[in-house]
Every structure is written in structure tokens, then in C-alpha cells.
XYZ file of C-alpha atoms in Angstrom:
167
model
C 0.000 0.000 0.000
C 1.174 3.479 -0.714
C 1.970 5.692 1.943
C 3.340 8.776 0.177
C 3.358 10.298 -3.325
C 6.314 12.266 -3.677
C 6.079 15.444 -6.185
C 8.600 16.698 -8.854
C 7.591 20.459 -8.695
C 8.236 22.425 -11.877
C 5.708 20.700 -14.936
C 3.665 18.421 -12.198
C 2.326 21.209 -9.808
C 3.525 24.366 -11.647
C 4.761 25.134 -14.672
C 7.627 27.815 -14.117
C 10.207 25.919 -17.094
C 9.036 28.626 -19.426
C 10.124 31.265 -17.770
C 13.173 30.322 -16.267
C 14.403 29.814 -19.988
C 13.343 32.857 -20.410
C 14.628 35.190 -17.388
C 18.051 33.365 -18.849
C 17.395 34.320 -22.495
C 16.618 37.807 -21.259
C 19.981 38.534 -19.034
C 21.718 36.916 -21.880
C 20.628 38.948 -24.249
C 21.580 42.153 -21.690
C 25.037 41.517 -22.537
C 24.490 41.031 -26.316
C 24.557 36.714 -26.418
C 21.387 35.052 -28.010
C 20.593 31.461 -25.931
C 19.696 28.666 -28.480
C 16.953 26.740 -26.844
C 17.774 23.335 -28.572
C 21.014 23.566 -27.202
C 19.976 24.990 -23.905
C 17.452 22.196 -23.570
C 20.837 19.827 -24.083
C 22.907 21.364 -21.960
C 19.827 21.826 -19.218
C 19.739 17.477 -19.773
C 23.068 17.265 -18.808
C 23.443 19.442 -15.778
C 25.030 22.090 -17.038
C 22.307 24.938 -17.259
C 21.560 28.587 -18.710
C 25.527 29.540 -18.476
C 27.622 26.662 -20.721
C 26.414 29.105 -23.845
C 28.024 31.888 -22.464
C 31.136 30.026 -21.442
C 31.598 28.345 -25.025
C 31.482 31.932 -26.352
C 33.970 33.407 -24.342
C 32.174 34.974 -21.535
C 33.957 35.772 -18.401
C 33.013 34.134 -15.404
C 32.778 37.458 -13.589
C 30.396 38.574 -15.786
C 28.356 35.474 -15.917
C 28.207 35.706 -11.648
C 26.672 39.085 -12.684
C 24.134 38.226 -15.067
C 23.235 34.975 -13.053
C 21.917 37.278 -10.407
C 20.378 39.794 -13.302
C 18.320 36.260 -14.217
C 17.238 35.313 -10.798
C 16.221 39.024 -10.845
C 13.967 38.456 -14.189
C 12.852 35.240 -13.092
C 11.366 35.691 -9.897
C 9.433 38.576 -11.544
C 7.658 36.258 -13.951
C 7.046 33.992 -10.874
C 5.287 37.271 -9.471
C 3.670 38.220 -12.601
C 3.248 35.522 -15.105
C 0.418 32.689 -15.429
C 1.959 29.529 -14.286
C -0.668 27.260 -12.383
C -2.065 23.760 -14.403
C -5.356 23.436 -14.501
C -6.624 20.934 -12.341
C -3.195 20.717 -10.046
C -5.625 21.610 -6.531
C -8.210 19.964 -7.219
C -6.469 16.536 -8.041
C -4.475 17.008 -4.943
C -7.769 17.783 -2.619
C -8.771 14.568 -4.056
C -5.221 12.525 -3.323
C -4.802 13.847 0.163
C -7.697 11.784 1.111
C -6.055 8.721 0.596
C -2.017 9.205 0.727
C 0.054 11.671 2.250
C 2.156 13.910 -0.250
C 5.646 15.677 -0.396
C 7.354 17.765 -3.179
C 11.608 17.442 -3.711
C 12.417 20.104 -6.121
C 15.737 21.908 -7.433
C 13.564 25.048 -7.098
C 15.442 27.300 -4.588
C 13.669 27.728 -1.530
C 13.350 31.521 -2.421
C 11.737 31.228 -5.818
C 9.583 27.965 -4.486
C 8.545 30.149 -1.401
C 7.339 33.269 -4.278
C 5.830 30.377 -6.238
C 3.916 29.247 -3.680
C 2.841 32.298 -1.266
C -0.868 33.297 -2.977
C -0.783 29.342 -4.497
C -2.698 26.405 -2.663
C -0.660 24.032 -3.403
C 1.583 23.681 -0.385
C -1.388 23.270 2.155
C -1.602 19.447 0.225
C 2.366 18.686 1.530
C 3.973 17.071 4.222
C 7.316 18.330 3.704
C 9.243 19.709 0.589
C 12.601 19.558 -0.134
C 14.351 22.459 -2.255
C 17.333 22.817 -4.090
C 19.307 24.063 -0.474
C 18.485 20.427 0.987
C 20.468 18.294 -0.622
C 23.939 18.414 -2.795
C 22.929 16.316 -6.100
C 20.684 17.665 -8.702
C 18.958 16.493 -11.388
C 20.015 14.713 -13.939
C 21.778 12.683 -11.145
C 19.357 9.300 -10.450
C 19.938 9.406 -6.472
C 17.556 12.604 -6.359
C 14.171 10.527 -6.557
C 15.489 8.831 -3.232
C 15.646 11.852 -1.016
C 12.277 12.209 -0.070
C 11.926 8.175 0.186
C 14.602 8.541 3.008
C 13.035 11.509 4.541
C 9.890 9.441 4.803
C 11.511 6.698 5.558
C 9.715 4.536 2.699
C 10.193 0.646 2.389
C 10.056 -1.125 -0.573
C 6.309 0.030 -2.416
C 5.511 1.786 0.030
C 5.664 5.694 -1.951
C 5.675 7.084 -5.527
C 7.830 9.357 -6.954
C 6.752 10.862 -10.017
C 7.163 13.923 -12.347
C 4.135 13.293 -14.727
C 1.669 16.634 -15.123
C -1.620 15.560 -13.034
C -3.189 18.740 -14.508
């Protein structure tokens, strides 16, 4: 029997992918770089994020510190400003917390998931949630799924993890 359903964040309970692509786009762009999105999308699969563009093109780190901070500037805006619930996300978790107990372990940064989530209901459905500040590996690393299993302190079938939209 399941005891917990364990939440990916970004594209299962929100959908904030957009826009982070795009707060990076735009501070890229402040400094004259365009970011390719097939190759960000890559280099976002492999760990390496918003900033491997701006290396391979010669950009100093200096300046990339800088403009990392310009796009957590940007993006926390469009968390403030831009549509990013899915439809049905509440309601399907009203439904679920009736019959398991729920948790969310996300890379989200406990400062973006806290602006995410302050005039959001989504967080009144959760246990616990791990953010990006708990833990030291990130996704694409395969150990991730297994933090909130040991927070719960899951046996064998006893949770789900999942990142599937239940929108």
C-alpha cells in the first residue's frame, strides 16, 4: 500500500520551465549573447544549465556571476507576474490527500519555491518539501528521486515518486 506520493515540482504542480528559460534568455541577451533553446534544452539534460552558452562563447566568469543574479532578478518577476498554475493541479491534490500523504523534492530554490507558492494552494496538500538548499545532487543525477523516500523513511512500495503533469 502506498503511503506517500512524492512530487517533482516544476511541470507536475507548476509550470515555471518557461520562464526560467526565459529570465536566462533575457539577461543573456543584456550583454548582447542570443541562448539557443535546442542547445539549452541539451545542456539543461546534462546538468550544465543557462551559463555553458556563455562560457563556449567566451564569456567571463565574472560577468556570468553578474548576469546569473540579473536572471534570478527576471525570473522571480515572472514567478510574481506571469500565469503559471495547471489546470486541475488543486483539485487533483484535494482529491489525493484523502487517501495518501504527499511531499514535493524540487531543485527550485527555496526563495523562488517560497514566491511560487505564497498566494498558491498548493503547499497546504504537503507534508514536507525539499528544495534545491536540501540536498547536494541535482537532477540529472538518479539518487535525487530517493531523497524524499529517506526523509519518509519509505520501504520497498511503500511511496511514488513521479514527475508526470496531473493537470
Amino acid at each position: 500500500m502506498k503511503k506517500y506520493i512524492l512530487f517533482d515540482h516544476d511541470g507536475v504542480l507548476v509550470d515555471t520551465e518557461f520562464w526560467y528559460y526565459k529570465a536566462g534568455e533575457r539577461a543573456l541577451a543584456d550583454i548582447g549573447l542570443t541562448l539557443d533553446k535546442d542547445q539549452y534544452l541539451r545542456d539543461m539534460n546534462q546538468g550544465l544549465g543557462t551559463w555553458a552558452q556563455a562560457r563556449a562563447a567566451g564569456i567571463d566568469e565574472q560577468t556570468i556571476s553578474r548576469q546569473r543574479e540579473v536572471r534570478n532578478d527576471y525570473y522571480q518577476e515572472y514567478l510574481r507576474t506571469e500565469a503559471i498554475e495547471i489546470e486541475g493541479v488543486v483539485d487533483t491534490l484535494a482529491e489525493l490527500s484523502k487517501y495518501v500523504r504527499m511531499a514535493i523534492v524540487t531543485t527550485a530554490k527555496r526563495v523562488d519555491f517560497e514566491i511560487i507558492h505564497e498566494k498558491r494552494q498548493v503547499r497546504q496538500f504537503m507534508d514536507f518539501v525539499l528544495v534545491r538548499e536540501d540536498y547536494k545532487l541535482t537532477k540529472p543525477h538518479p539518487n535525487t528521486g530517493n531523497l524524499g523516500s529517506g526523509a519518509v523513511r519509505l520501504g520497498c512500495g511503500e511511496g511514488w515518486s513521479g514527475q508526470v503533469p496531473i493537470g
